[in-house]
Short mmCIF file of C-alpha atoms and ligand atoms in Angstrom, two decimals:
data_model
loop_
_atom_site.label_atom_id
_atom_site.label_comp_id
_atom_site.label_asym_id
_atom_site.label_seq_id
_atom_site.Cartn_x
_atom_site.Cartn_y
_atom_site.Cartn_z
CA MET A 1 -8.12 -1.14 -21.25
CA GLN A 2 -10.51 1.23 -19.13
CA THR A 3 -8.74 3.48 -16.70
CA VAL A 4 -10.73 3.10 -13.58
CA LEU A 5 -8.37 5.13 -11.10
CA ASP A 6 -6.07 7.84 -12.11
CA GLY A 7 -4.71 9.69 -9.09
CA ILE A 8 -1.73 11.35 -7.07
CA TYR A 9 -1.74 11.23 -3.37
CA VAL A 10 0.35 13.03 -1.05
CA LEU A 11 2.06 11.28 2.03
CA THR A 12 3.77 13.38 4.70
CA ARG A 13 5.70 12.13 8.07
CA LYS A 14 2.50 12.12 9.78
CA ASP A 15 1.51 9.07 7.87
CA MET A 16 4.43 6.98 8.70
CA SER A 17 3.19 3.58 10.04
CA THR A 18 -0.29 4.26 8.80
CA HIS A 19 -2.33 2.47 5.87
CA ARG A 20 -3.99 4.89 3.21
CA ALA A 21 -6.93 3.12 1.58
CA ILE A 22 -7.87 4.12 -1.86
CA PRO A 23 -11.27 2.71 -3.08
CA PHE A 24 -12.24 2.43 -6.60
CA THR A 25 -14.93 0.59 -8.66
CA VAL A 26 -14.42 -2.12 -11.50
CA PRO A 27 -17.12 -2.38 -13.93
CA ALA A 28 -18.85 -5.68 -15.05
CA GLY A 29 -17.29 -7.66 -17.80
CA ALA A 30 -13.50 -6.84 -16.82
CA ARG A 31 -11.08 -9.92 -16.98
CA ARG A 32 -7.86 -8.54 -16.28
CA MET A 33 -6.37 -5.49 -14.02
CA ARG A 34 -3.21 -3.58 -14.57
CA ILE A 35 -1.86 -1.42 -11.61
CA SER A 36 1.06 1.01 -12.39
CA VAL A 37 2.04 2.68 -9.18
CA SER A 38 5.38 4.82 -8.53
CA TYR A 39 6.37 7.22 -5.74
CA ASP A 40 9.05 10.03 -5.33
CA PRO A 41 11.16 10.85 -4.08
CA LYS A 42 12.62 7.46 -3.18
CA TYR A 43 15.76 8.68 -1.27
CA ASN A 44 16.77 11.57 1.16
CA PHE A 45 20.29 12.68 -0.05
CA ASP A 46 21.13 14.68 2.93
CA GLU A 47 23.97 12.76 4.19
CA GLU A 48 24.20 14.76 7.55
CA TYR A 49 20.59 14.25 8.26
CA GLY A 50 20.71 10.70 7.30
CA LEU A 51 23.78 9.91 9.61
CA ALA A 52 22.19 11.60 12.39
CA LEU A 53 19.11 9.86 12.21
CA ILE A 54 20.65 6.53 11.88
CA GLU A 55 22.97 7.19 14.99
CA LYS A 56 19.87 8.57 17.07
CA SER A 57 17.62 5.64 15.93
CA MET A 58 20.52 3.13 16.78
CA LYS A 59 21.08 4.68 20.24
CA GLU A 60 17.18 4.51 20.94
CA GLN A 61 16.71 0.90 19.50
CA ILE A 62 19.77 -1.00 20.42
CA GLY A 63 21.03 1.27 23.60
CA GLU A 64 24.62 1.69 21.75
CA LEU A 65 26.21 2.17 18.43
CA ILE A 66 26.84 -1.02 16.62
CA MET A 67 28.31 0.51 13.66
CA THR A 68 31.29 2.57 12.81
CA LYS A 69 30.74 5.98 11.09
CA GLY A 70 32.05 4.23 7.92
CA GLU A 71 29.45 1.47 8.07
CA MET A 72 26.69 4.01 8.65
CA ARG A 73 27.81 6.01 5.65
CA ALA A 74 27.70 2.96 3.60
CA CYS A 75 23.84 2.94 4.43
CA LEU A 76 23.25 6.07 2.79
CA PRO A 77 21.16 7.34 1.27
CA ILE A 78 18.43 6.40 3.71
CA ASP A 79 15.14 5.71 1.82
CA ASN A 80 11.53 5.88 1.71
CA HIS A 81 9.24 2.44 1.76
CA LEU A 82 5.78 1.87 0.76
CA SER A 83 3.90 -1.43 0.54
CA PHE A 84 0.90 -2.05 -1.41
CA SER A 85 -2.02 -4.41 -1.02
CA LEU A 86 -5.01 -4.85 -3.00
CA ASP A 87 -8.67 -6.25 -1.69
CA SER A 88 -11.48 -7.26 -4.05
CA PRO A 89 -14.99 -7.81 -3.27
CA LEU A 90 -14.11 -11.39 -2.54
CA GLY A 91 -11.28 -10.61 -0.04
CA ALA A 92 -7.70 -10.18 0.07
CA VAL A 93 -5.72 -10.30 -3.09
CA GLY A 94 -2.13 -10.03 -1.52
CA THR A 95 0.70 -7.50 -0.72
CA ALA A 96 3.57 -6.17 -2.77
CA HIS A 97 6.39 -5.39 -0.33
CA ARG A 98 9.73 -4.56 -1.94
CA GLY A 99 11.89 -1.55 -2.23
CA ASN A 100 11.14 -0.36 -5.88
CA ASN A 101 9.78 2.88 -6.25
CA SER A 102 8.17 2.13 -9.41
CA GLN A 103 6.11 -1.24 -10.04
CA GLU A 104 3.51 -2.63 -12.23
CA PHE A 105 1.02 -5.38 -11.73
CA GLU A 106 -1.21 -7.63 -13.82
CA ILE A 107 -4.02 -9.43 -12.27
CA SER A 108 -6.35 -12.13 -13.57
CA GLU A 109 -8.34 -14.97 -12.65
CA THR A 110 -5.30 -17.20 -13.77
CA ASP A 111 -2.26 -15.08 -13.32
CA ALA A 112 -0.99 -12.60 -11.08
CA ASN A 113 2.56 -11.31 -10.03
CA GLY A 114 4.61 -9.24 -7.45
CA GLY A 115 3.08 -10.62 -4.30
CA PHE A 116 -0.59 -10.72 -5.60
CA TYR A 117 -2.80 -13.62 -6.16
CA PRO A 118 -4.79 -14.62 -9.15
CA THR A 119 -8.29 -13.82 -8.76
CA PRO A 120 -11.56 -12.82 -10.95
CA ILE A 121 -11.70 -9.18 -11.62
CA THR A 122 -15.29 -8.94 -9.97
CA ALA A 123 -17.48 -5.93 -10.78
CA GLY A 124 -17.63 -3.81 -7.50
CA GLU A 125 -15.82 -1.80 -4.74
CA TRP A 126 -12.22 -2.80 -4.67
CA THR A 127 -9.42 -0.91 -2.41
CA PHE A 128 -5.87 -0.23 -3.17
CA THR A 129 -4.05 0.21 0.11
CA VAL A 130 -0.64 2.25 0.26
CA SER A 131 1.27 1.12 3.72
CA VAL A 132 3.85 3.49 4.77
CA THR A 133 6.57 1.64 6.12
CA CYS A 134 9.18 4.24 6.12
CA ILE A 135 9.06 8.04 5.35
CA VAL A 136 12.36 10.22 5.74
CA THR A 137 11.43 12.96 3.35
CA ASP A 138 9.03 15.51 4.27
CA GLU A 139 6.49 14.43 1.29
CA ILE A 140 5.98 11.37 -0.93
CA LYS A 141 4.06 11.59 -4.05
CA VAL A 142 2.29 8.44 -5.20
CA SER A 143 0.93 8.36 -8.55
CA LEU A 144 -1.42 5.33 -9.35
CA ARG A 145 -3.25 4.40 -12.34
CA ILE A 146 -5.36 1.46 -12.35
CA GLU A 147 -6.84 -0.07 -15.48
CA VAL A 148 -9.30 -3.00 -16.58
CA GLY A 149 -9.84 -4.90 -19.61
CA GLU A 150 -10.95 -8.04 -21.24
CA MET B 1 14.35 -38.95 15.82
CA LYS B 2 16.63 -37.42 13.86
CA PHE B 3 18.00 -33.54 13.61
CA TYR B 4 17.36 -32.08 10.26
CA ARG B 5 19.06 -29.00 8.82
CA CYS B 6 16.29 -26.51 8.17
CA GLU B 7 16.09 -22.99 7.08
CA LEU B 8 12.69 -21.41 8.40
CA HIS B 9 13.15 -17.89 7.04
CA THR B 10 13.28 -17.18 3.35
CA HIS B 11 12.09 -14.65 0.73
CA THR B 12 11.38 -14.79 -3.04
CA VAL B 13 10.59 -12.36 -5.76
CA SER B 14 7.07 -12.67 -4.66
CA SER B 15 8.19 -10.00 -1.76
CA ASP B 16 11.75 -8.29 -1.80
CA GLY B 17 13.95 -11.53 -2.46
CA LYS B 18 16.13 -11.96 -5.43
CA MET B 19 15.38 -15.72 -6.18
CA THR B 20 11.86 -17.02 -7.90
CA PRO B 21 10.46 -19.91 -5.73
CA GLU B 22 12.08 -22.46 -8.00
CA GLU B 23 15.62 -20.83 -7.77
CA LEU B 24 15.16 -20.76 -3.90
CA VAL B 25 14.29 -24.47 -3.97
CA ASP B 26 17.24 -25.32 -6.07
CA ARG B 27 19.52 -23.27 -4.07
CA ALA B 28 18.29 -24.77 -0.82
CA THR B 29 18.70 -28.47 -2.39
CA GLU B 30 22.31 -27.56 -3.41
CA CYS B 31 22.99 -26.30 0.26
CA GLY B 32 21.88 -29.54 1.61
CA TYR B 33 18.78 -28.13 3.78
CA SER B 34 16.03 -30.87 4.54
CA ALA B 35 13.40 -28.53 4.76
CA ILE B 36 12.74 -24.94 4.23
CA ALA B 37 9.83 -22.47 4.97
CA LEU B 38 9.02 -19.88 2.66
CA THR B 39 8.28 -16.63 4.40
CA ASP B 40 7.62 -13.91 2.16
CA HIS B 41 6.47 -10.50 3.55
CA ASN B 42 2.80 -10.35 3.89
CA THR B 43 2.06 -12.64 0.98
CA VAL B 44 1.77 -16.50 0.04
CA ALA B 45 1.83 -15.62 -3.59
CA GLY B 46 4.91 -17.77 -4.11
CA VAL B 47 4.13 -20.90 -1.94
CA LYS B 48 2.60 -22.80 -4.43
CA ARG B 49 5.34 -22.70 -6.88
CA ALA B 50 7.77 -23.31 -3.96
CA VAL B 51 6.09 -26.26 -2.61
CA ASP B 52 5.67 -27.83 -6.39
CA ALA B 53 9.45 -27.29 -6.93
CA GLY B 54 10.05 -28.64 -3.64
CA LYS B 55 8.21 -32.03 -4.25
CA LYS B 56 10.30 -32.35 -7.80
CA ARG B 57 13.65 -31.76 -5.89
CA GLY B 58 12.74 -34.01 -2.89
CA LEU B 59 12.97 -30.73 -0.64
CA THR B 60 10.28 -30.09 2.11
CA VAL B 61 8.84 -26.62 1.59
CA ILE B 62 6.64 -25.54 4.50
CA PRO B 63 4.28 -22.78 3.56
CA GLY B 64 4.39 -19.60 5.37
CA ILE B 65 4.33 -15.93 5.66
CA GLU B 66 6.21 -13.03 7.46
CA TRP B 67 3.92 -10.63 9.21
CA THR B 68 5.86 -7.48 8.41
CA THR B 69 4.11 -4.95 10.40
CA PHE B 70 5.24 -1.57 11.33
CA TYR B 71 5.88 -2.71 14.90
CA GLY B 72 7.76 -5.80 14.30
CA HIS B 73 8.29 -8.92 12.22
CA LEU B 74 6.87 -12.48 12.98
CA THR B 75 7.00 -15.65 10.66
CA VAL B 76 3.99 -17.94 10.60
CA THR B 77 4.53 -21.17 8.95
CA GLY B 78 2.18 -24.17 8.26
CA GLY B 79 -0.08 -22.47 6.03
CA GLY B 80 -3.16 -22.57 8.24
CA SER B 81 -3.40 -18.99 9.28
CA ASP B 82 -5.94 -16.76 7.99
CA VAL B 83 -4.69 -13.71 9.65
CA LEU B 84 -4.50 -10.57 7.52
CA TRP B 85 -1.27 -8.71 8.46
CA ARG B 86 -2.91 -4.99 8.20
CA ASP B 87 -5.21 -5.98 11.20
CA ILE B 88 -2.45 -6.78 13.41
CA THR B 89 -1.94 -3.92 16.01
CA PRO B 90 0.15 -3.72 19.21
CA ASP B 91 -3.26 -4.14 21.05
CA ASN B 92 -4.08 -7.58 19.31
CA ILE B 93 -0.98 -8.96 18.67
CA ASP B 94 -1.53 -11.63 21.18
CA GLU B 95 -4.76 -12.61 19.94
CA LYS B 96 -3.51 -12.86 16.29
CA ILE B 97 -0.62 -15.17 17.31
CA ALA B 98 -3.12 -17.17 19.23
CA ARG B 99 -5.36 -17.17 16.16
CA ALA B 100 -2.72 -18.61 13.74
CA GLN B 101 -1.73 -21.40 16.50
CA SER B 102 -5.29 -22.40 16.60
CA LEU B 103 -5.26 -23.18 13.06
CA GLY B 104 -1.93 -25.28 13.39
CA ASP B 105 0.63 -22.59 12.56
CA VAL B 106 4.04 -22.07 14.29
CA VAL B 107 4.70 -18.42 14.99
CA THR B 108 8.20 -17.01 15.44
CA ILE B 109 9.37 -13.64 16.75
CA ALA B 110 11.75 -12.62 13.82
CA HIS B 111 15.19 -10.75 14.36
CA PRO B 112 13.57 -8.89 17.36
CA LEU B 113 16.41 -6.59 18.11
CA ARG B 114 17.73 -5.83 14.61
CA MET B 115 18.13 -1.96 13.81
CA GLY B 116 14.83 -0.87 12.58
CA PHE B 117 13.97 2.69 11.19
CA PRO B 118 15.55 4.21 9.11
CA LEU B 119 17.60 1.42 7.86
CA CYS B 120 15.11 -1.55 7.93
CA SER B 121 11.70 0.00 9.20
CA GLY B 122 9.40 -2.35 11.07
CA CYS B 123 12.42 -4.66 11.59
CA HIS B 124 12.88 -3.64 15.30
CA CYS B 125 10.21 -5.18 17.33
CA VAL B 126 8.35 -2.83 19.54
CA TYR B 127 5.50 -5.18 20.46
CA ASP B 128 4.92 -5.41 24.28
CA ARG B 129 6.92 -8.47 25.20
CA ALA B 130 3.99 -9.60 27.60
CA LYS B 131 1.79 -9.79 24.36
CA LEU B 132 4.43 -12.01 22.37
CA ALA B 133 4.81 -14.29 25.14
CA GLY B 134 2.78 -17.11 23.61
CA ALA B 135 4.96 -17.15 20.54
CA ASP B 136 6.34 -20.84 19.72
CA CYS B 137 9.80 -19.67 18.98
CA TYR B 138 12.29 -16.91 19.34
CA GLU B 139 15.00 -16.06 16.43
CA ILE B 140 18.06 -15.70 18.69
CA TRP B 141 20.32 -15.42 15.85
CA SER B 142 19.79 -13.87 12.27
CA HIS B 143 21.04 -13.26 8.93
CA TYR B 144 24.72 -12.89 8.31
CA TYR B 145 27.30 -13.13 11.15
CA PRO B 146 24.33 -14.42 13.17
CA ASN B 147 26.42 -15.32 16.42
CA GLU B 148 28.38 -12.48 16.34
CA GLY B 149 27.93 -8.81 17.92
CA VAL B 150 25.84 -7.13 20.46
CA VAL B 151 22.33 -7.90 18.66
CA ALA B 152 22.75 -11.62 19.00
CA GLN B 153 23.71 -11.24 22.71
CA LYS B 154 20.86 -9.03 23.57
CA GLN B 155 18.58 -11.58 21.55
CA LEU B 156 19.96 -14.31 23.56
CA ALA B 157 19.37 -12.56 26.87
CA GLU B 158 16.11 -11.51 25.91
CA TRP B 159 15.07 -15.14 25.03
CA LEU B 160 16.32 -16.59 28.35
CA SER B 161 14.35 -13.87 30.11
CA PHE B 162 11.06 -15.06 28.20
CA LEU B 163 12.09 -18.84 29.55
CA ASP B 164 12.54 -17.45 32.84
CA LYS B 165 9.04 -15.88 32.97
CA GLY B 166 7.95 -19.65 32.08
CA CYS B 167 7.39 -19.16 28.28
CA ARG B 168 8.10 -22.27 26.34
CA MET B 169 9.78 -20.76 23.18
CA ALA B 170 12.10 -22.53 20.97
CA ALA B 171 15.47 -21.02 19.70
CA VAL B 172 15.50 -20.71 16.25
CA TYR B 173 17.76 -19.14 13.32
CA GLY B 174 16.54 -16.97 10.66
CA TYR B 175 18.62 -16.54 7.43
CA ASP B 176 16.07 -14.23 6.19
CA TRP B 177 17.39 -15.52 2.97
CA HIS B 178 16.75 -12.74 0.06
CA ASN B 179 19.95 -13.54 -2.09
CA ARG B 180 21.33 -16.22 -3.91
CA ASP B 181 24.64 -15.80 -1.86
CA ASP B 182 26.90 -17.95 -4.40
CA VAL B 183 29.92 -16.63 -2.27
CA PRO B 184 28.17 -17.66 0.98
CA PRO B 185 28.60 -15.30 3.92
CA SER B 186 28.79 -16.43 7.46
CA TYR B 187 25.48 -17.91 8.39
CA ALA B 188 23.83 -20.61 10.78
CA CYS B 189 21.07 -22.86 10.54
CA THR B 190 18.35 -24.53 12.64
CA TYR B 191 18.47 -28.16 13.48
CA VAL B 192 15.09 -29.62 14.19
CA GLY B 193 14.77 -33.09 15.87
CA ALA B 194 11.86 -34.60 14.12
CA GLU B 195 10.60 -38.09 13.16
CA SER B 196 10.97 -37.27 9.64
CA ALA B 197 11.88 -34.17 7.32
CA ASP B 198 8.03 -34.03 6.39
CA GLY B 199 6.57 -30.53 6.93
CA LYS B 200 4.22 -31.66 9.54
CA ASP B 201 6.76 -33.54 11.72
CA VAL B 202 9.29 -30.65 11.33
CA LEU B 203 6.59 -28.22 12.69
CA ALA B 204 5.30 -30.54 15.38
CA ALA B 205 9.13 -31.00 16.25
CA ILE B 206 9.40 -27.17 16.66
CA LYS B 207 6.58 -26.71 18.61
CA LYS B 208 7.62 -29.33 20.96
CA GLY B 209 11.01 -27.13 21.17
CA ALA B 210 13.43 -29.91 19.71
CA THR B 211 15.79 -27.40 18.33
CA TYR B 212 19.16 -25.91 18.33
CA VAL B 213 20.96 -23.11 16.27
CA SER B 214 24.44 -23.72 15.12
CA VAL B 215 27.30 -22.38 13.04
CA GLY B 216 28.96 -25.63 12.08
CA VAL B 217 28.60 -27.94 14.87
CA GLU B 218 26.08 -30.79 15.08
CA ALA B 219 24.99 -31.46 18.60
CA ASP B 220 24.12 -34.76 20.29
CA CYS B 221 22.50 -33.41 23.41
CA ALA B 222 20.26 -35.27 26.01
CA ALA B 223 19.20 -34.78 29.72
CA ILE B 224 19.54 -38.06 31.52
CA VAL B 225 17.19 -38.32 34.76
CA ASN B 226 16.69 -41.44 36.70
CA GLY B 227 18.47 -43.45 34.00
CA ARG B 228 16.26 -42.16 31.34
CA GLU B 229 17.38 -40.17 28.37
CA TYR B 230 15.09 -37.22 27.31
CA PRO B 231 15.71 -35.13 23.98
CA ILE B 232 16.02 -31.16 23.88
CA GLY B 233 12.46 -29.52 24.53
CA SER B 234 11.47 -32.09 27.25
CA GLU B 235 9.57 -31.51 30.34
CA LEU B 236 11.76 -33.44 32.83
CA PRO B 237 10.83 -35.24 36.07
CA ALA B 238 12.26 -34.24 39.23
CA GLY B 239 15.72 -35.63 40.19
CA GLU B 240 19.55 -35.01 39.40
CA THR B 241 19.80 -33.91 35.75
CA ARG B 242 22.80 -35.23 33.60
CA ILE B 243 23.25 -32.83 30.71
CA ARG B 244 25.09 -35.12 28.37
CA LEU B 245 26.93 -33.58 24.92
CA THR B 246 28.56 -34.95 21.94
CA CYS B 247 29.67 -32.54 18.85
CA THR B 248 30.55 -33.28 15.57
CA LYS B 249 31.74 -30.62 12.64
CA SER B 250 28.82 -30.34 10.23
CA GLU B 251 30.06 -31.57 6.68
CA ASP B 252 27.44 -29.25 4.92
CA TYR B 253 28.43 -25.96 6.41
CA ARG B 254 29.78 -23.59 3.69
CA SER B 255 31.77 -20.91 5.33
CA ASP B 256 33.76 -20.23 8.36
CA LYS B 257 33.97 -23.81 9.62
CA PRO B 258 35.05 -23.96 13.43
CA ALA B 259 38.27 -25.30 14.05
CA GLU B 260 37.84 -26.90 17.49
CA LEU B 261 35.60 -26.56 20.49
CA THR B 262 36.51 -25.20 23.71
CA ARG B 263 33.62 -25.52 26.43
CA PHE B 264 30.08 -25.85 26.95
CA ALA B 265 27.81 -24.07 29.30
CA VAL B 266 24.54 -25.34 31.07
CA VAL B 267 22.55 -22.13 31.73
CA THR B 268 19.51 -22.45 33.98
CA GLU B 269 17.49 -19.74 35.93
CA ARG B 270 19.93 -20.40 38.80
CA GLY B 271 22.91 -19.34 36.91
CA ARG B 272 25.61 -21.31 34.77
CA GLU B 273 27.93 -24.14 34.91
CA GLU B 274 30.80 -24.87 32.28
CA MET B 275 32.89 -27.77 31.17
CA PRO B 276 35.45 -28.38 28.27
CA ILE B 277 34.51 -30.02 25.39
CA ARG B 278 36.21 -31.08 21.94
CA PHE B 279 34.79 -32.50 18.83
CA GLY B 280 33.93 -36.33 18.98
CA LYS B 281 34.30 -36.44 22.89
CA THR B 282 31.29 -36.78 25.16
CA ALA B 283 31.17 -34.71 28.22
CA GLU B 284 28.63 -34.17 31.06
CA ILE B 285 27.33 -31.77 33.54
CA ILE B 286 25.25 -32.50 36.43
CA THR B 287 22.85 -29.64 37.25
CA THR B 288 19.80 -28.95 39.27
CA PHE B 289 17.03 -26.47 38.09
CA ASP B 290 13.29 -25.73 38.46
CA LYS B 291 12.36 -23.77 35.20
CA TYR B 292 14.77 -23.97 32.31
CA CYS B 293 18.08 -25.47 31.23
CA VAL B 294 19.68 -24.47 27.95
CA VAL B 295 23.13 -25.45 26.55
CA GLU B 296 25.78 -23.00 25.00
CA ILE B 297 28.57 -24.58 23.06
CA TYR B 298 31.60 -22.48 22.57
CA GLY B 299 34.70 -22.97 20.15
CA GLU B 300 37.30 -21.30 17.95
CA ARG B 301 36.15 -19.91 14.74
CA LYS B 302 37.62 -17.10 12.70
CA ARG B 303 40.54 -17.30 15.10
CA GLU B 304 38.69 -16.33 18.12
CA GLU B 305 36.33 -18.01 20.77
CA GLN B 306 32.98 -17.65 19.75
CA LEU B 307 29.29 -19.06 20.98
CA LEU B 308 28.91 -21.79 18.09
CA ALA B 309 25.53 -23.22 19.21
CA VAL B 310 22.43 -22.68 21.47
CA THR B 311 19.96 -25.61 22.20
CA SER B 312 16.29 -24.94 23.20
CA ALA B 313 15.51 -25.53 26.70
CA PHE B 314 14.99 -28.75 28.76
CA TYR B 315 11.83 -27.52 31.10
CA ARG B 316 10.59 -28.26 34.51
CA GLY B 317 7.50 -26.92 36.26
CA GLY B 318 4.85 -27.60 33.84
CA ALA B 319 3.91 -25.51 30.69
CA ARG B 320 3.05 -22.17 30.94
ZN1 LIG C 401 12.01 -9.49 8.79
ZN1 LIG C 402 12.47 -11.81 6.38
#
């Protein structure tokens, strides 16, 4: 496998509800792609902060508290959530939306996993997009490695 | 026309669900559904496998997706839409809904008033409600314990306010099915009055508004005007309207079955009228209205009186 992208990307609270597009180039002759992505931290273990944020958000969104303190506590720790999309020169290749902070995807013309579609590993400009669904820590560090091979 | 038990909001391992498409289809078949829609978050990667598995098991699987945006979730069912979720913004959501509908899909506002950030970011809908007015359906109930609690009450009230503005929006339930749930929690289902359980017929019926949501009650509900009978979702001619209702217990319902009915209410833009009702007995309310008329059915469940079923509307005054 040949590594076509290997990077670390830092997201901050300002990136909440935004898409970070990361372009990369696929050389001719590739038939499969492996994407390894992980991010850290997943959780904010500050219980006091978590409870206060849940309570404040619930009042804003619902207009009243619909959980007891105990029920709120059961929701801790609050966590970050990122979702990942892929676009090839031919168009959208799908989205991976789940809570795991370490995921690996394999894509080829005949197979794909994790929310992506089988697609030819066409030479040219591709884009990996990190969508920041939720950030509850000051920073999230995203490690991304994309490899292609025959 | 017959009312089919449907579940229009489900997930698989293609997003954050725990079941493979085949496991979801097996489980839905065991649970007695006639049709399900697969609505994974922002992907249709599991659709083909689910549809194929459905053909083998005799279960209708409607292709779909859940637009899981930062500002709210909408399920889009039918498989025709070409809208890319990342292109959706608070400014263009109305155009994206119209685009999906123009390609034959049914658009549903999903769990709009559920708690969002920081527990379920994006789950709480903050789209301008005027820009959602063209949606086909509104999930008045969602997930576990769907008819209980403040969020369900507020969603019901918001849906009625859409009807009051002249919107034609069917009431649906969304299990938002992520796990196998071998020990079933309290949940509801959407009954769809369709010509058959075929996907096209089910979607056409939802578009007409021939639905009701229910926790364990099967409702035979019609409006009678000038001696003619009209099903839920119909545009009614002018005249005195009799709302006729007969209910039975759902055999298929898995948990927290209702013990007995207590009353039903006819809710219109003018207010509400109520009448006692029991399982197996037919009751009628005579009403007048100019915009919409919805039926709410109450009964005893979990040793308290609960709202057990809500029908989509009968309409007057022409489409919006
Ligand atoms: Zn959702
Ligand atoms: Zn969902």
